[in-house]
Short mmCIF file of C-alpha atoms and ligand atoms in Angstrom, two decimals:
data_model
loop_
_atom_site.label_atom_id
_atom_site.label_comp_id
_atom_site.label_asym_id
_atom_site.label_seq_id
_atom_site.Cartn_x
_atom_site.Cartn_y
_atom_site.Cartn_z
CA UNK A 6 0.00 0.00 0.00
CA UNK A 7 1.88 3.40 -0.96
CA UNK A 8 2.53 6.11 1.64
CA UNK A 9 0.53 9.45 1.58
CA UNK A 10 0.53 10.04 5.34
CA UNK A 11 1.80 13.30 4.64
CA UNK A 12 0.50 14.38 1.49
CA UNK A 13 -2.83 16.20 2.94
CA UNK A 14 -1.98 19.83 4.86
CA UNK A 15 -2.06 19.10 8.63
CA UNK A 16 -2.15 22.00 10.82
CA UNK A 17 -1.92 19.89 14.51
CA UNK A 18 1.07 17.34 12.73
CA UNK A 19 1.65 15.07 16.02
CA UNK A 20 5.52 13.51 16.19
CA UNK A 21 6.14 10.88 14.05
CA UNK A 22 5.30 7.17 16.00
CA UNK A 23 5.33 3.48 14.34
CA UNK A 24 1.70 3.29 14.71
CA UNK A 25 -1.23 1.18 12.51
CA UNK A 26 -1.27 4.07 9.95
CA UNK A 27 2.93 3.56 9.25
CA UNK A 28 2.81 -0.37 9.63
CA UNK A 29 0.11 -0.49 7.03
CA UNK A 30 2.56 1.80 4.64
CA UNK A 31 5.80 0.24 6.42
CA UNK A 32 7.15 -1.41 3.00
CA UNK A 33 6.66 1.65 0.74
CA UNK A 34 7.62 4.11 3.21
CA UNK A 35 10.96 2.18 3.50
CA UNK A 36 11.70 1.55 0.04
CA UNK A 37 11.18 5.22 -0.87
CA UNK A 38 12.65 7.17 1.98
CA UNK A 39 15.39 4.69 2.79
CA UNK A 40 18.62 5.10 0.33
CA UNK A 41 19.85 1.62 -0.22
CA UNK A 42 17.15 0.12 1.60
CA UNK A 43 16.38 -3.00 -0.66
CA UNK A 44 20.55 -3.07 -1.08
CA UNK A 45 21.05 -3.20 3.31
CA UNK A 46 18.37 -5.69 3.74
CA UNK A 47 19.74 -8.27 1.09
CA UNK A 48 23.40 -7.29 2.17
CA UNK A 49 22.07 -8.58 6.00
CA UNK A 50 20.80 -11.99 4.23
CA UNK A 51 24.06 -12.57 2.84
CA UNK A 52 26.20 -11.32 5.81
CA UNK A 53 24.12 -13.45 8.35
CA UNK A 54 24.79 -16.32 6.07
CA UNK A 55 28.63 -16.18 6.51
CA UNK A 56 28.56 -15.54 9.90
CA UNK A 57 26.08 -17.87 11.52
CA UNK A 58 27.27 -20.08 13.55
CA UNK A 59 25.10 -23.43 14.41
CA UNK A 60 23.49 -23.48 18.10
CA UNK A 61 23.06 -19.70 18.24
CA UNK A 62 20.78 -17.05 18.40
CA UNK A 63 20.69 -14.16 15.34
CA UNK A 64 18.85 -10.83 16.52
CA UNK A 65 16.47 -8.51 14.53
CA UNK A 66 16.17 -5.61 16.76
CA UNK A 67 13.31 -3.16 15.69
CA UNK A 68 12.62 -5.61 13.60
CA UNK A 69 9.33 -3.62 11.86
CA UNK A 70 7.76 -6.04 9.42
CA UNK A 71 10.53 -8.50 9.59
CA UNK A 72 12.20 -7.63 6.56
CA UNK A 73 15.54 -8.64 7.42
CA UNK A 74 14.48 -11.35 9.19
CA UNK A 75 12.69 -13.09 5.84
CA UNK A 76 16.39 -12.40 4.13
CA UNK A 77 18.30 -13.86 6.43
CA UNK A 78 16.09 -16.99 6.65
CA UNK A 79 16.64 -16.83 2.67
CA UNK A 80 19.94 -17.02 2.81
CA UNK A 81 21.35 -19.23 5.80
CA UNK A 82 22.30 -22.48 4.79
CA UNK A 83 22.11 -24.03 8.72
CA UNK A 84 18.60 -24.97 10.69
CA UNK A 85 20.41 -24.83 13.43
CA UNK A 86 19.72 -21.42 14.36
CA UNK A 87 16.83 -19.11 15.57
CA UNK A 88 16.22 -15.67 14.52
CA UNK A 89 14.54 -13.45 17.41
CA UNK A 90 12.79 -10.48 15.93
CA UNK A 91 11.79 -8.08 18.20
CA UNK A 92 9.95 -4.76 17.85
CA UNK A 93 7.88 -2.10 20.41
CA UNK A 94 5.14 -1.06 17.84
CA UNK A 95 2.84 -3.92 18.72
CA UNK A 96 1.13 -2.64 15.15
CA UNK A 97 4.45 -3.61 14.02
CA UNK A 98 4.62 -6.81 15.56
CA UNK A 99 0.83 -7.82 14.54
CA UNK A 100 1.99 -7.92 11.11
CA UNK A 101 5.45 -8.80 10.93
CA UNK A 102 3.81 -12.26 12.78
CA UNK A 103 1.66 -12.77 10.25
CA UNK A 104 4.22 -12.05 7.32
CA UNK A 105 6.40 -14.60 8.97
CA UNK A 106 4.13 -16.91 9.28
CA UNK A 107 3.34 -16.47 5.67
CA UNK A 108 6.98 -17.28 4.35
CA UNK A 109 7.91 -21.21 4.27
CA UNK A 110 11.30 -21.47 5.91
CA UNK A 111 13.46 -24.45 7.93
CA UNK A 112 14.53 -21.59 10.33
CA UNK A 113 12.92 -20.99 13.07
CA UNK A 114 12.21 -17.66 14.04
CA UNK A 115 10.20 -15.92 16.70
CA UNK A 116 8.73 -12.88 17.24
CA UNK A 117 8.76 -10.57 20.23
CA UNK A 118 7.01 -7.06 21.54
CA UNK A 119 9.36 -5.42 23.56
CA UNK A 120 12.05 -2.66 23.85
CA UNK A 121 15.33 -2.80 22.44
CA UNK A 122 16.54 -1.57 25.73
CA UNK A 123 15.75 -4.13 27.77
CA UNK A 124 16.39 -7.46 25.95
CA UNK A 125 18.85 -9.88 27.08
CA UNK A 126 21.14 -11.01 24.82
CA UNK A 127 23.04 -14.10 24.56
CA UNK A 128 24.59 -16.64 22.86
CA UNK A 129 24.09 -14.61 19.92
CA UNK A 130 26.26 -15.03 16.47
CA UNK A 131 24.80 -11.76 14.60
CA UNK A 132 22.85 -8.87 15.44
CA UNK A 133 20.62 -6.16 13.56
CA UNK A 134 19.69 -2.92 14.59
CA UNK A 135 18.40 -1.68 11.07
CA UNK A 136 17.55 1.59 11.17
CA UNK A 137 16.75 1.48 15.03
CA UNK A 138 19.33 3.51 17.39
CA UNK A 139 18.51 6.77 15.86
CA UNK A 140 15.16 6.40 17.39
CA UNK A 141 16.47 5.60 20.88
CA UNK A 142 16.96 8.00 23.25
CA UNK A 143 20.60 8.75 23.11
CA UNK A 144 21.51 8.09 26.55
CA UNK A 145 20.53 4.61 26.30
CA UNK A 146 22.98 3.93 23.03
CA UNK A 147 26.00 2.81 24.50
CA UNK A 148 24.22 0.65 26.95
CA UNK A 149 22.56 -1.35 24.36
CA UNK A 150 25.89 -1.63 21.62
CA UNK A 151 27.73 -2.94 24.95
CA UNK A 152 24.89 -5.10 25.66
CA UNK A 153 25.01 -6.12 22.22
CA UNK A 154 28.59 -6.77 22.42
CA UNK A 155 28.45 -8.72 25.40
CA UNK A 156 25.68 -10.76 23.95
CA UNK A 157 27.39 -11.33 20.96
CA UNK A 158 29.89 -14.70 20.76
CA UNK A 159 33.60 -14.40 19.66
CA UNK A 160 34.11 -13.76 15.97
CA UNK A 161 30.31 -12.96 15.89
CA UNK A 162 28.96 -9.43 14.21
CA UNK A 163 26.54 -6.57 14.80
CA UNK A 164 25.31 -5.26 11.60
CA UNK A 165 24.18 -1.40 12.25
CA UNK A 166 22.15 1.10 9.86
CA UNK A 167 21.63 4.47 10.85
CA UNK A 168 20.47 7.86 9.16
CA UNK A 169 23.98 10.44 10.09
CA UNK A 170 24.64 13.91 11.34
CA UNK A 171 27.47 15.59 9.77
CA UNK A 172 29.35 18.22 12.22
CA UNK A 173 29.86 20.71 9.42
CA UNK A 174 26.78 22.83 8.38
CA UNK A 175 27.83 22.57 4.82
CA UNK A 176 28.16 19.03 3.86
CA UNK A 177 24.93 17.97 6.27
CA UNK A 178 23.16 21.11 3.73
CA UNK A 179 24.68 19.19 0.72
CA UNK A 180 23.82 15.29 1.72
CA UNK A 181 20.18 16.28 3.28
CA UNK A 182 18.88 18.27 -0.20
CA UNK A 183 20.76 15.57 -2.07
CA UNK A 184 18.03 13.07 0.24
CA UNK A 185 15.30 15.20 -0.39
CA UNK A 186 16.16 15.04 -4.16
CA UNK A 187 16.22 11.12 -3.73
CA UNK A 188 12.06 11.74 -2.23
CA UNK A 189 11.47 13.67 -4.43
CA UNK A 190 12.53 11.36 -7.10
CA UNK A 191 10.72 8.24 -5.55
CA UNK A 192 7.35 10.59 -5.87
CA UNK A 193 7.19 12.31 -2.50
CA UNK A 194 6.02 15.91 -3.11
CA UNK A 195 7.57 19.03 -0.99
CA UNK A 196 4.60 19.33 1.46
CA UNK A 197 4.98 15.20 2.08
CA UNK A 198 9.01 15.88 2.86
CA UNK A 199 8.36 19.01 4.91
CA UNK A 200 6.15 17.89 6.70
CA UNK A 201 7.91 14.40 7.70
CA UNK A 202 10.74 16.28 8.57
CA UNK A 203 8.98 18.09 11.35
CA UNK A 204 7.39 14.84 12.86
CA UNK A 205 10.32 13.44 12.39
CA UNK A 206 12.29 16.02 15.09
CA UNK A 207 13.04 14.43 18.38
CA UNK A 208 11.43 11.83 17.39
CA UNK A 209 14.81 10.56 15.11
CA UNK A 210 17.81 11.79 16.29
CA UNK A 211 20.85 11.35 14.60
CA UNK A 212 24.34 10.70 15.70
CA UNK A 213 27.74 11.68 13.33
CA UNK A 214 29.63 8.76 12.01
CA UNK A 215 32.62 9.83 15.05
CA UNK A 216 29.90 9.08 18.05
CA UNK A 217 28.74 5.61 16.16
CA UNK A 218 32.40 4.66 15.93
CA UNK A 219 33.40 5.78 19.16
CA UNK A 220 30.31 4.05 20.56
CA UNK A 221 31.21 0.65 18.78
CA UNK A 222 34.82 1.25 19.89
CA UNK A 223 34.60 1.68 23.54
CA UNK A 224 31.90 -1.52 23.60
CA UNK A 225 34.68 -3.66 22.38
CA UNK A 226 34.13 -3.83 19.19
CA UNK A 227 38.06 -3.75 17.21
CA UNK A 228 36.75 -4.08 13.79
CA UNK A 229 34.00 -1.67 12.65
CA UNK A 230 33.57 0.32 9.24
CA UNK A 231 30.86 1.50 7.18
CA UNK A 232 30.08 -0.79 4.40
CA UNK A 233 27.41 1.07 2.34
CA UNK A 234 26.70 4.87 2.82
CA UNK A 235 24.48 7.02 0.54
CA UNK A 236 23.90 10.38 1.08
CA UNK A 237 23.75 11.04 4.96
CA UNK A 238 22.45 6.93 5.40
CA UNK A 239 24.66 4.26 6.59
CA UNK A 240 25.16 0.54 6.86
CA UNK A 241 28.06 -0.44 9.27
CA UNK A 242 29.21 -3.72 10.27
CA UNK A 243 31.29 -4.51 13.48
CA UNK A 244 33.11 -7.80 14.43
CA UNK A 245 33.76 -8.97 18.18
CA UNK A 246 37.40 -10.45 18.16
CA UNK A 247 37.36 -14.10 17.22
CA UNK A 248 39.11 -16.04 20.12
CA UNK A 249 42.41 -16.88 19.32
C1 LIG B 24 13.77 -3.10 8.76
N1 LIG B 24 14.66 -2.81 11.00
O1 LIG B 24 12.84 -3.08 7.94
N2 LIG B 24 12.59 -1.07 20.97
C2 LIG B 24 12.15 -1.85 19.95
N3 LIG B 24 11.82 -1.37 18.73
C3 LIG B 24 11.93 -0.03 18.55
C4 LIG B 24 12.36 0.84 19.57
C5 LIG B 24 12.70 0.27 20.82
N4 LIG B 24 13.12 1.02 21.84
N5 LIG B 24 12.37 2.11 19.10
C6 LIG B 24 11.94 2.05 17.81
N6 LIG B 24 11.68 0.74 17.49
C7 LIG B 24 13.54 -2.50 10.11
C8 LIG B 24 13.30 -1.02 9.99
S1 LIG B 24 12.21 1.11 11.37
C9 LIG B 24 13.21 2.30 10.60
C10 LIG B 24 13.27 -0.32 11.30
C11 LIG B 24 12.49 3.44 10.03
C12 LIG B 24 11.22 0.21 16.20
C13 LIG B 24 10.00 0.94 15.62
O2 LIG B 24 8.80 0.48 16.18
C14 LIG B 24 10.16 0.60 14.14
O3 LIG B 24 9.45 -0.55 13.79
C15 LIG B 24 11.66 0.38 13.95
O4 LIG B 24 12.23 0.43 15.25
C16 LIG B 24 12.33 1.45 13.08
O5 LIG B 24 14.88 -3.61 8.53
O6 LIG B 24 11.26 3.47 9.97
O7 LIG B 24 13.23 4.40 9.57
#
């Protein structure tokens, strides 16, 4: 179903929440406001298959309508893992259930309503925060990446997208009209991005490639680098240490 939840003028615009209006729209709003979206979530198939290890757990953490979830089940080669999606929309959750169930697949997955903040995480060979942290308040990041990392087994990896901040005015100017371009190119008129933008504030909060880096860094993680980036939107993956 395409997005037009901001195409009508709306004079009380309430901050943006994943709600039944945006789960309903979740697929199209993704593919056209997410640069490299359909690229990231295959890219997560593949790297889950390579680094899956049997008799662990694999994380999708804000999970939305599973999306990742269905490509890494398409891709891993082992049955003996389990996926554990998890999400705090339960609107979210609702579907991504029934999408799930929908897909035939050897690897079982389940699904969970609850907050990124307080799962437990063990035993776990990869991890996905897709798209997730930005929406978290930011004094709760570094808990969850050294959660995350403490969670996650030797040699395992976290793969983690976000939307960046860039420190100097002029290149965030540059990268943010060259992402409204990208809207405006995948059909979203100037009243749609405007008014996005402003449900959008505090609601996503962005952190510069130097914080996410930093934040990885003093978790643990050695090994971290951003493997896709278009425009101000990221994909990074980080690897805990494989035991020598
Ligand atoms: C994808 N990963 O398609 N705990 C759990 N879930 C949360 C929390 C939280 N504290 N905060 C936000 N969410 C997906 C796309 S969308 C990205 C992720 C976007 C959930 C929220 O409910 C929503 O489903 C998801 O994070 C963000 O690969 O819309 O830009």
């Amino acid at each position: 179903m395409k997005d037009s939840i901001f195409a009508a003028p709306n004079p009380s615009l309430q901050p943006f929440a994943f709600d039944e209006n945006v789960a309903e729209v979740f697929p199209d709003m993704a593919r056209r406001s997410i640069p490299g979206y359909e690229v990231i979530i295959s890219t997560i198939g593949k790297l889950a298959a390579e680094y899956a290890r049997d008799d662990t757990l694999i994380y999708d953490l804000g999970c939305s309508l599973g999306a990742a979830t269905v490509s890494m089940r398409r891709n891993l080669q082992s049955r003996r893992v389990k996926i554990i999606a998890v999400d705090n929309s339960e609107a979210m959750i609702r579907r991504c259930e029934g999408i799930l169930s929908s897909y035939v697949s050897d690897v079982p997955a389940e699904v969970r309503l609850g907050d990124v903040a307080d799962m437990e995480i063990s035993n776990a060979s990869v991890v996905v925060l897709n798209f997730v942290l930005q929406f978290i308040p930011k004094e709760k990041r570094s808990d969850i990446i050294s959660n995350i990392y403490n969670g996650l087994c030797p040699g395992g990896i976290l793969i983690l997208s976000e939307k960046l901040r860039n420190d100097d005015p002029v290149m965030e100017e540059l990268l943010t009209q060259r992402y409204f371009d990208f809207k405006r190119s995948n059909g979203y008129s100037e009243l749609e991005i405007s008014q996005k933008r402003t449900a959008l504030e505090n609601v996503l909060v962005s952190d510069t490639w130097d914080e996410i880096r930093k934040r990885l860094n003093s978790a643990g993680f050695s090994h971290a680098d951003r493997w896709f980036q278009t425009y101000n939107f990221c994909s990074v993956v980080a690897v805990k240490q494989p035991q020598m």
